[in-house]
mmCIF file of C-alpha atoms in Angstrom:
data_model
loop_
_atom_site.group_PDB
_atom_site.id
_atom_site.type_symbol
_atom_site.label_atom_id
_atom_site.label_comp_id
_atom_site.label_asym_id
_atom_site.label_seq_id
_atom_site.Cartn_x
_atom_site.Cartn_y
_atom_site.Cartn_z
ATOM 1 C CA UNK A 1 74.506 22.708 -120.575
ATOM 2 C CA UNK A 2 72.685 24.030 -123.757
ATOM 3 C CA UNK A 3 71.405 21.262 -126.250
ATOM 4 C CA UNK A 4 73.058 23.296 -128.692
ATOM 5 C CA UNK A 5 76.603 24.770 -128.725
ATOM 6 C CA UNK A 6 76.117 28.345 -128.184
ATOM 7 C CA UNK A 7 77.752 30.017 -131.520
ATOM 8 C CA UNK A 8 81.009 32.030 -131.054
ATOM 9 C CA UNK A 9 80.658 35.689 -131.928
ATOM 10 C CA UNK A 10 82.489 35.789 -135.070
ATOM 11 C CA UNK A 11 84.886 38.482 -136.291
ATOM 12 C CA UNK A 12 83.471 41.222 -138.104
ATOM 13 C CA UNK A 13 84.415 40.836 -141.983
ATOM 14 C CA UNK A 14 84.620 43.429 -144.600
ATOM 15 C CA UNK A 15 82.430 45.867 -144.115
ATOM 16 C CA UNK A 16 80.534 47.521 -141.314
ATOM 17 C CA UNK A 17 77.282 46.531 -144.018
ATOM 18 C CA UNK A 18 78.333 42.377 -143.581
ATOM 19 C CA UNK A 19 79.082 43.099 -140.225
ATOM 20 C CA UNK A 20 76.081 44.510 -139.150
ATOM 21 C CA UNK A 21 74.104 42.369 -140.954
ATOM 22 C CA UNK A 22 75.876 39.102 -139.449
ATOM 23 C CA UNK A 23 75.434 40.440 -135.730
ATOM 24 C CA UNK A 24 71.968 40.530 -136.348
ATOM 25 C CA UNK A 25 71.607 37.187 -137.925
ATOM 26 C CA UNK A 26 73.621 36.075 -134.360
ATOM 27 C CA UNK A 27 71.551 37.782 -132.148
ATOM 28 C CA UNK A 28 67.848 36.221 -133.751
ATOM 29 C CA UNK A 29 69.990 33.125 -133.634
ATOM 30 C CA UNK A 30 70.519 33.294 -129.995
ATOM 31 C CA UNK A 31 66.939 34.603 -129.352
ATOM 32 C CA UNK A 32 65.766 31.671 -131.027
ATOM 33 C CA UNK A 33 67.652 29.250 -128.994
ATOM 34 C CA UNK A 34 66.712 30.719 -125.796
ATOM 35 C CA UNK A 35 63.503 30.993 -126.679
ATOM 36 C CA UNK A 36 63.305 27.169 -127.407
ATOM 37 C CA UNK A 37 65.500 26.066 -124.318
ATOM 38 C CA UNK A 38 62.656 27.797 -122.398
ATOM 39 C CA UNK A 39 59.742 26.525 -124.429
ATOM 40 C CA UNK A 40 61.403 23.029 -123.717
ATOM 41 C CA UNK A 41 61.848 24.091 -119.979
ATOM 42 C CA UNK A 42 58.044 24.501 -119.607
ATOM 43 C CA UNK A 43 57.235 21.351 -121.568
ATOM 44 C CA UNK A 44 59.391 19.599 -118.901
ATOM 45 C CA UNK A 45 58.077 21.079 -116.101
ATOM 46 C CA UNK A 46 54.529 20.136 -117.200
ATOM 47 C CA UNK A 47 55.475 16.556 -118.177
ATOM 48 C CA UNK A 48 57.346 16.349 -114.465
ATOM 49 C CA UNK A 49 54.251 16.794 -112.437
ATOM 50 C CA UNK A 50 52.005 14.395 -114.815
ATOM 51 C CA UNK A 51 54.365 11.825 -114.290
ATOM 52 C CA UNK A 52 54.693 12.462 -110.347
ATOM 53 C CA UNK A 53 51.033 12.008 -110.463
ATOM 54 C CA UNK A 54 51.433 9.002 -112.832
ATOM 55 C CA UNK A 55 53.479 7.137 -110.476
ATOM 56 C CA UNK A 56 51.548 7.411 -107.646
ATOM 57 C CA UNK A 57 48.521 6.471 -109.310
ATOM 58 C CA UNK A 58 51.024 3.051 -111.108
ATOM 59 C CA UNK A 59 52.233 2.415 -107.218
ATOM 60 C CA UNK A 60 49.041 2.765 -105.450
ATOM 61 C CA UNK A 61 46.949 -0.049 -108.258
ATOM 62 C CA UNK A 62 50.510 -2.474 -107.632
ATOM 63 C CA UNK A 63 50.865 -2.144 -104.444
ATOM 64 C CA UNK A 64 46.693 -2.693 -103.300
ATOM 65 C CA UNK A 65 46.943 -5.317 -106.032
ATOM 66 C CA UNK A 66 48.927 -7.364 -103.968
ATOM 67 C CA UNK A 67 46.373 -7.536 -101.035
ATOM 68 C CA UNK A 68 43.954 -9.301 -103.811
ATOM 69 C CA UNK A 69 45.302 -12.577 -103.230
ATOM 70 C CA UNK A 70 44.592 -12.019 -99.587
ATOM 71 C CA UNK A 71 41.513 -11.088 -99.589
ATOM 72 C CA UNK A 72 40.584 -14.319 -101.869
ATOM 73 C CA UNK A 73 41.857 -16.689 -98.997
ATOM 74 C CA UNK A 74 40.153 -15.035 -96.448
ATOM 75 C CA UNK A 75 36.965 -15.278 -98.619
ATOM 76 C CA UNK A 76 37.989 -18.830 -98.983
ATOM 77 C CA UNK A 77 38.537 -19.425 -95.348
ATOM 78 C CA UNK A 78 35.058 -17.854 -94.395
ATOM 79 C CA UNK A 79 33.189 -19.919 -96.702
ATOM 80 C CA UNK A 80 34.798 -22.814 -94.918
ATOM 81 C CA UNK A 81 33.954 -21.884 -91.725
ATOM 82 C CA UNK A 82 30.549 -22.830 -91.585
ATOM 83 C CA UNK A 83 31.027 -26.517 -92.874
ATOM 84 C CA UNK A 84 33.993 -26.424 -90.476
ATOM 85 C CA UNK A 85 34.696 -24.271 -87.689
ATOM 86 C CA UNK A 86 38.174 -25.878 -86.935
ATOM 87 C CA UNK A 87 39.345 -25.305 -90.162
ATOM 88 C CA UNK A 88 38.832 -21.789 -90.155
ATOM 89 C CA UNK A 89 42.078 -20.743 -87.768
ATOM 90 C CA UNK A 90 44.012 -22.842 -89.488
ATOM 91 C CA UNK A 91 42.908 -20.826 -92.753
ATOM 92 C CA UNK A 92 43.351 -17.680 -91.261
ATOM 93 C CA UNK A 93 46.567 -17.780 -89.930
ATOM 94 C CA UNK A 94 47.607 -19.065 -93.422
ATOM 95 C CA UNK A 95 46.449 -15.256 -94.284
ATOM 96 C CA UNK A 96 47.969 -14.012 -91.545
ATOM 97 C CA UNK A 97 50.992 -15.168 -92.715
ATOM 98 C CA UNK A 98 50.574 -14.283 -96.592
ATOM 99 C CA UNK A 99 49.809 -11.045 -95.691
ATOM 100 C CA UNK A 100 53.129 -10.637 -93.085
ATOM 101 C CA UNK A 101 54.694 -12.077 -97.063
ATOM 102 C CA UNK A 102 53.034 -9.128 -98.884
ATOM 103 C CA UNK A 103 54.366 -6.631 -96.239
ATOM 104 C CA UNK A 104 58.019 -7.750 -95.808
ATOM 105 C CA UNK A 105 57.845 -8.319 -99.597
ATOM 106 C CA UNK A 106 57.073 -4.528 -100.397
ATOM 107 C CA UNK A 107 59.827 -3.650 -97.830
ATOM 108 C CA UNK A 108 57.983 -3.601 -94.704
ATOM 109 C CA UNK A 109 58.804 -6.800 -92.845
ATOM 110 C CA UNK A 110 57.397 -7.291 -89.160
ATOM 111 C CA UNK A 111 59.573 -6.309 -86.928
ATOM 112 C CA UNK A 112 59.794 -8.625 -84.051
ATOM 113 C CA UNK A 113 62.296 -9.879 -80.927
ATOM 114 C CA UNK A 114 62.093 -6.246 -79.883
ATOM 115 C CA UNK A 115 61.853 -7.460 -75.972
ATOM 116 C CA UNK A 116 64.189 -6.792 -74.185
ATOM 117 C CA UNK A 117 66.104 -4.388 -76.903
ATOM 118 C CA UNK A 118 67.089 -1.222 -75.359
ATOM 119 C CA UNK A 119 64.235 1.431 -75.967
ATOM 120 C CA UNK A 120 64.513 3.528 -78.925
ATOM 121 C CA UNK A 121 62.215 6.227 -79.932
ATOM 122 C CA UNK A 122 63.094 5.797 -83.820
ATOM 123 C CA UNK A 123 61.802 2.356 -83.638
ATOM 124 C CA UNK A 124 59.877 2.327 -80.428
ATOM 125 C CA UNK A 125 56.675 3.957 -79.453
ATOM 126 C CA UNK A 126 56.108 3.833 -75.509
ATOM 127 C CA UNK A 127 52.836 3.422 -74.373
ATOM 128 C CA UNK A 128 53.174 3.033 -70.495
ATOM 129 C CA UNK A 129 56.128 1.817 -68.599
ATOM 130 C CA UNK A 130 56.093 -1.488 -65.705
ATOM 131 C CA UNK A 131 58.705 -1.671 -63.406
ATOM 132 C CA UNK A 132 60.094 -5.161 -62.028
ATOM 133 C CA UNK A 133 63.254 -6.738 -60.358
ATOM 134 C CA UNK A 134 63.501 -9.448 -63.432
ATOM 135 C CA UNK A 135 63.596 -6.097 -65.823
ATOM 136 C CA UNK A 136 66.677 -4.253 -67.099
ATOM 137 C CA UNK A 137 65.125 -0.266 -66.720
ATOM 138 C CA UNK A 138 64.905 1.718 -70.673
ATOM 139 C CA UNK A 139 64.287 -1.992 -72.002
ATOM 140 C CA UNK A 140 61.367 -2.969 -74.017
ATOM 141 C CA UNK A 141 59.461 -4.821 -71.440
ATOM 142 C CA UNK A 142 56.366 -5.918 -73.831
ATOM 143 C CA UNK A 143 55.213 -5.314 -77.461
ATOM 144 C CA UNK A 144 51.602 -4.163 -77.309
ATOM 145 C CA UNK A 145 51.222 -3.619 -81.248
ATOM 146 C CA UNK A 146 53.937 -4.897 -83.740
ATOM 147 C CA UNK A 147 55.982 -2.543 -86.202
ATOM 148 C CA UNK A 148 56.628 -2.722 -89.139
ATOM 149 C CA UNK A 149 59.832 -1.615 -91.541
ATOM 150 C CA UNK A 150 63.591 -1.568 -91.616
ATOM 151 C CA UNK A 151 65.973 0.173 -89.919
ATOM 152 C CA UNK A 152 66.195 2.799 -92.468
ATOM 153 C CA UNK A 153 62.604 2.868 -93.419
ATOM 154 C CA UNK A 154 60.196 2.422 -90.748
ATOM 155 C CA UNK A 155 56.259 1.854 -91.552
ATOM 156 C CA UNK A 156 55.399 1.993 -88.043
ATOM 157 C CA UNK A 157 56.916 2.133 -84.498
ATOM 158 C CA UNK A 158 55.986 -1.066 -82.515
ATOM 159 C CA UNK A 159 54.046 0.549 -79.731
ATOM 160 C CA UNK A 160 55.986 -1.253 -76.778
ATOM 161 C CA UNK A 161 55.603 -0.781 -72.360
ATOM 162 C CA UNK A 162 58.964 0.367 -71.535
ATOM 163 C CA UNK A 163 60.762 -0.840 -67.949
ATOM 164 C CA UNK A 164 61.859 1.728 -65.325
ATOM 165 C CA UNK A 165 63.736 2.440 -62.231
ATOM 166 C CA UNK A 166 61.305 1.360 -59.206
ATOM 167 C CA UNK A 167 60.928 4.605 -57.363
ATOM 168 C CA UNK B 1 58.128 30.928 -122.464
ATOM 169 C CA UNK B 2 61.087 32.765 -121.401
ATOM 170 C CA UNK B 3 61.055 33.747 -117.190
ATOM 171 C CA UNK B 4 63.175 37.138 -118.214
ATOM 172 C CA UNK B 5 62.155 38.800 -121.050
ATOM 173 C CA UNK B 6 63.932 38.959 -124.602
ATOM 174 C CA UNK B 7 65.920 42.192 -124.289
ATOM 175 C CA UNK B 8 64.741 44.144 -127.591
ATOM 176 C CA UNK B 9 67.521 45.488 -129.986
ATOM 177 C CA UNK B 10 67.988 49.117 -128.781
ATOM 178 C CA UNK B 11 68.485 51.418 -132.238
ATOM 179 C CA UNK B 12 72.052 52.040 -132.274
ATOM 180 C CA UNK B 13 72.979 55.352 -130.459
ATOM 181 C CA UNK B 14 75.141 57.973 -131.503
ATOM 182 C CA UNK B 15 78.688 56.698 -133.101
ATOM 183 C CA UNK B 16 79.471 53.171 -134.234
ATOM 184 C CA UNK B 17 81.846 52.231 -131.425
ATOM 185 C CA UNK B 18 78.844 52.859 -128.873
ATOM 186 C CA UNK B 19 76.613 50.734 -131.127
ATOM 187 C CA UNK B 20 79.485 47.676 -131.156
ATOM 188 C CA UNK B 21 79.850 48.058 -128.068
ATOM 189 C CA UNK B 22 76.183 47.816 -126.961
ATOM 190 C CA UNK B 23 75.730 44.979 -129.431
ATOM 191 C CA UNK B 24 78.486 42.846 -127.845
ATOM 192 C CA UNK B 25 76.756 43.708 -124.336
ATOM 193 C CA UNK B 26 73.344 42.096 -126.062
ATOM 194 C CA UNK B 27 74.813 39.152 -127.438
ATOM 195 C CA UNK B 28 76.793 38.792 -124.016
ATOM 196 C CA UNK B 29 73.451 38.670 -121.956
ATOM 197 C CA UNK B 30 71.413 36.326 -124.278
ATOM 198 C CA UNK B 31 74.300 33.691 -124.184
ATOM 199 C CA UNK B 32 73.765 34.261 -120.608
ATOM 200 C CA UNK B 33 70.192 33.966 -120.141
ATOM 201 C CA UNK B 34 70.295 31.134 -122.723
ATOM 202 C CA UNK B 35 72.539 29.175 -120.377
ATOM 203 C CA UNK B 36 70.865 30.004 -117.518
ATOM 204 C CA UNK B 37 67.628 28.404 -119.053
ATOM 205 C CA UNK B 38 69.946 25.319 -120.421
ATOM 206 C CA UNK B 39 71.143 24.836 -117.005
ATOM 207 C CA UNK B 40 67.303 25.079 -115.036
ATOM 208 C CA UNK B 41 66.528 22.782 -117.953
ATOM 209 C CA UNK B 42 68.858 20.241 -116.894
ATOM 210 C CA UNK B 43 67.940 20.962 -113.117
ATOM 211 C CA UNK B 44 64.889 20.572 -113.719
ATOM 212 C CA UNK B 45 65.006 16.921 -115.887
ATOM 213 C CA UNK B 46 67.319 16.013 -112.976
ATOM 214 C CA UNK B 47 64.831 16.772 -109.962
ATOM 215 C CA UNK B 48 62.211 14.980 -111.842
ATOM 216 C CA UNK B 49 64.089 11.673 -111.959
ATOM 217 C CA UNK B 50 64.558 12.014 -108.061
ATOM 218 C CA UNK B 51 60.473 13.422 -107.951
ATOM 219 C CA UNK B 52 58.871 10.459 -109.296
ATOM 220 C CA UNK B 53 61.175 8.166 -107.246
ATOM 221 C CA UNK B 54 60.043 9.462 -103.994
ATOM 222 C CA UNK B 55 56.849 9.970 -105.310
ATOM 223 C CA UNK B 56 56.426 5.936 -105.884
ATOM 224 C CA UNK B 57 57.985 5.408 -102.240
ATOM 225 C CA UNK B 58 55.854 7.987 -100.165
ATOM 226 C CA UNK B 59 52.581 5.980 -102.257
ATOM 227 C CA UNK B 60 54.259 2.560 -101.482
ATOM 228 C CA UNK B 61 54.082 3.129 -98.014
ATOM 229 C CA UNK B 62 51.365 4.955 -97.221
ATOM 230 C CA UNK B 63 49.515 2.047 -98.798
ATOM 231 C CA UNK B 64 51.081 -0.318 -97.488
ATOM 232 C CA UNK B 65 50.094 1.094 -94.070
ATOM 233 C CA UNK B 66 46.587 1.197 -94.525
ATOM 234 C CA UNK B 67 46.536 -2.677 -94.108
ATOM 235 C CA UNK B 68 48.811 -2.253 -91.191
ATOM 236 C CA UNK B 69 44.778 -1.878 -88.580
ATOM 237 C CA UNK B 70 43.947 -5.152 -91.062
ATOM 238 C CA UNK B 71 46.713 -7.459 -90.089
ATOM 239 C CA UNK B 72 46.156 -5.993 -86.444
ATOM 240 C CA UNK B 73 42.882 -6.901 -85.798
ATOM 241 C CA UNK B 74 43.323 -10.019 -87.712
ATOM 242 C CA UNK B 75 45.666 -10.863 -84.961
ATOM 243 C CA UNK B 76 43.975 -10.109 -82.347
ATOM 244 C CA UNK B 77 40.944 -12.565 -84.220
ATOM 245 C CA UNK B 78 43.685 -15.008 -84.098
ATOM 246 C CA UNK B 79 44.643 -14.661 -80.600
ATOM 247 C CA UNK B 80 41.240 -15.548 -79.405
ATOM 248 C CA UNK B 81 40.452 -18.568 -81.197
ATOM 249 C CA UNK B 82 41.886 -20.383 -78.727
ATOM 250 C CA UNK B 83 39.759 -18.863 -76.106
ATOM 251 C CA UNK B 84 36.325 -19.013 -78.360
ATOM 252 C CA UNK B 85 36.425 -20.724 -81.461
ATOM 253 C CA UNK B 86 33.154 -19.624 -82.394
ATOM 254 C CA UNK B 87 34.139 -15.984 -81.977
ATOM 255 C CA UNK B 88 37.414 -16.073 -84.349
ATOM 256 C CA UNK B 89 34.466 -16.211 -87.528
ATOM 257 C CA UNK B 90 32.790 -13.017 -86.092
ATOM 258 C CA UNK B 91 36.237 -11.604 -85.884
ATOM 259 C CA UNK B 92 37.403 -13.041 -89.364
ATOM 260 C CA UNK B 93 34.728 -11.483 -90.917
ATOM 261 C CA UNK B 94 34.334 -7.851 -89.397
ATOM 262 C CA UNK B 95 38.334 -7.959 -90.916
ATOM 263 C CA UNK B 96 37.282 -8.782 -93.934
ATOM 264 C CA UNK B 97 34.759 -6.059 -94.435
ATOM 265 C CA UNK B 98 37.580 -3.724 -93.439
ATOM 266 C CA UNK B 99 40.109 -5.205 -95.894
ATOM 267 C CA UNK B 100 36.952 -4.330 -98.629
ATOM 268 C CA UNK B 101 36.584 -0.774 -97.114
ATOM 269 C CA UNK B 102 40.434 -0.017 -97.479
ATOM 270 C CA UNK B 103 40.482 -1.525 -101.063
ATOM 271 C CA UNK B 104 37.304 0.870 -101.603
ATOM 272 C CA UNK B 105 38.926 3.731 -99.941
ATOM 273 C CA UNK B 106 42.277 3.782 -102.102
ATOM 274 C CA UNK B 107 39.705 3.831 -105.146
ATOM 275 C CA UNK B 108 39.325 -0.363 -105.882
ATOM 276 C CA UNK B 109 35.603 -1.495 -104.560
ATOM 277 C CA UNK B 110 34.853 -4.555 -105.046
ATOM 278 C CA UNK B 111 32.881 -5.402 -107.973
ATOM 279 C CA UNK B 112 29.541 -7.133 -107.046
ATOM 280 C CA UNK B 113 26.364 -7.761 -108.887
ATOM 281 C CA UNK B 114 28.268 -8.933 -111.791
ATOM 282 C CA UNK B 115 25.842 -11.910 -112.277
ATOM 283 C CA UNK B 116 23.385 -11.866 -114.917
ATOM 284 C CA UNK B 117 25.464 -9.093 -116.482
ATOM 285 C CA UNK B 118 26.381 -9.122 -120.139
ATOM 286 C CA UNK B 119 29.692 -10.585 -120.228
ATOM 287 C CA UNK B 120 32.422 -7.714 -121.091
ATOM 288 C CA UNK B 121 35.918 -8.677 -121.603
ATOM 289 C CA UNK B 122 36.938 -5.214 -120.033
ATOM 290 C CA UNK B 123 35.310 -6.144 -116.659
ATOM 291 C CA UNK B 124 35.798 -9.918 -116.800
ATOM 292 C CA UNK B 125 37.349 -12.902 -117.816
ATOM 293 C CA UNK B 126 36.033 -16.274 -118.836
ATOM 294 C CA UNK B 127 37.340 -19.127 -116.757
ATOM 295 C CA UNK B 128 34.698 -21.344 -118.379
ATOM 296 C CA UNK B 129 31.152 -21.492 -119.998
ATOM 297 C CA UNK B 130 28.082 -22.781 -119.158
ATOM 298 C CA UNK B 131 24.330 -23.682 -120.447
ATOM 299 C CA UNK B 132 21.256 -24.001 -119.485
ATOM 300 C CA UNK B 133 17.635 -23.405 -119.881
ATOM 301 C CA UNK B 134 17.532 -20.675 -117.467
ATOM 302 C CA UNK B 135 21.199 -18.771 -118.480
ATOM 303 C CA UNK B 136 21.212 -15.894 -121.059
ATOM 304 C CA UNK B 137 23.589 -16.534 -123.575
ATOM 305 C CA UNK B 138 26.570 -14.090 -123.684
ATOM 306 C CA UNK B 139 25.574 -13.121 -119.613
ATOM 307 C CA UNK B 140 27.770 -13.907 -116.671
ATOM 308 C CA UNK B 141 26.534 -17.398 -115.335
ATOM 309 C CA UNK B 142 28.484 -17.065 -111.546
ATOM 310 C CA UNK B 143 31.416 -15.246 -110.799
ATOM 311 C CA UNK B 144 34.454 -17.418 -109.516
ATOM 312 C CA UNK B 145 36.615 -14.832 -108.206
ATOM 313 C CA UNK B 146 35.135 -10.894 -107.796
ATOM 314 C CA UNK B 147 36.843 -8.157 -109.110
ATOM 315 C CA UNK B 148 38.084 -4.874 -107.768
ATOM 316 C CA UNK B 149 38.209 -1.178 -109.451
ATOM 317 C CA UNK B 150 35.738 1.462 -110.566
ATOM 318 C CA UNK B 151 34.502 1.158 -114.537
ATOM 319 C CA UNK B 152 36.924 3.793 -114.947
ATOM 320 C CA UNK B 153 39.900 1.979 -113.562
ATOM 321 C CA UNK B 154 39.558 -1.847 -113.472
ATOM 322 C CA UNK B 155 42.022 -3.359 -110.966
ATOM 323 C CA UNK B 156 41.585 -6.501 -111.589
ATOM 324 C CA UNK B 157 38.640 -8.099 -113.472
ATOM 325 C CA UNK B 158 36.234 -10.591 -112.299
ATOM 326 C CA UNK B 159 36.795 -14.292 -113.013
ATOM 327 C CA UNK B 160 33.613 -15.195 -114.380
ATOM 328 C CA UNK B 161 31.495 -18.818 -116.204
ATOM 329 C CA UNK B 162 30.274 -17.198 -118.858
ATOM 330 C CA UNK B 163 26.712 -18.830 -120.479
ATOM 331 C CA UNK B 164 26.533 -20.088 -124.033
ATOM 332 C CA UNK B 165 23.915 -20.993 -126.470
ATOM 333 C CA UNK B 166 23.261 -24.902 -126.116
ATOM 334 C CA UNK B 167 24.514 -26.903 -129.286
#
């Protein structure tokens, strides 16, 4: 709806003179309202796609921002490693899980248990299939790479060996 | 400015009915094309709400997903320390350089070299100070923890000793 409340065409007064003269007034009214409506209507279109590309560029710095704490550990666990080499695995799968933290925490958690779920190709990715008496066929038999996401938003299909039918 | 164009007055024809009548037709199409614009005005606003929402969750996730090959190979690192213990630092570190080269890649190198530099409180931050014989005063004495960005776009600064003049 207009900003403004578009003015009501008045009725014509006394004289064809006041008359005329008060159209006109209404229509450079109206022109002038239109005109700003779509001066406005540019301004917002411009504004739109600076702040699309705003947010993207806000989302990108928070979201790799989060990997910085990371990154330190692993540095940390490295320069560890030489004074001692046990110590190191330990470290890392500290990271390991930090970083699972970061990813679940940003709305991608790991998806796992997915053996032995019935196969589906919003979630799943097959990469081969195996078939065996001790497997239920269109099963996940194996998880060869994790996904990642929720139901409704997933990063990543695990990429899984499905069971079939023995021929 | 205006998509249509501003429909000039026409010079009122023959008789005055006509010229009412052609004036009401006038005024009856700018109200219209002023609402019009209102209303794309408010579409507009609307869609750019919804633009800069997805906009923040297509970046969120496609950066999020660019660590996705990190945490992979850093499990695989994992599941061979077992095997090799000595191999899992090898591993550790290739991951690490490609945890740099994705932080690089989404615009965020790491910041090295920062040592000796004059200290600059838009690239760094003092943790602590330091003297000595050998230390320009006012010059980054050791970095504690690097930093990450271009000059342009600092995302976060380094955590740096910083030397002072001796008392």
């Amino acid at each position: 709806m207009p900003e403004q409340e578009t003015p009501e065409p008045e009725p014509t007064g006394d004289g064809a003179v006041d008359g005329a003269a008060e159209t006109e007034k209404q229509i450079a009214e109206l022109e002038d309202s239109w005109r700003r409506t779509a001066a406005e209507l540019d301004n917002v279109r411009k504004r739109c796609a600076k702040d699309v590309i705003r947010a993207r560029e806000q989302e990108r710095a928070w979201v790799a921002a989060r990997w910085l704490p990371v990154l330190d550990n692993l540095e940390r666990a490295l320069e560890h490693a030489s004074s001692d080499p046990d110590q190191i695995v330990e470290g890392v799968r500290a990271v390991h899980q930090q970083a699972l933290a970061v990813l679940a925490d940003l709305g991608y958690p790991r998806r796992d248990d997915e053996t032995g779920k019935a196969f589906d190709p919003a979630h799943h990715e097959a990469v081969s299939t195996v078939t065996g008496d001790d497997l239920v066929p269109g099963t996940v038999a194996h998880v060869v790479r994790p996904g990642y996401g929720t139901d409704g938003e997933i990063l990543r299909p695990a990429s899984v060996v499905v069971a079939t039918r023995s021929a």
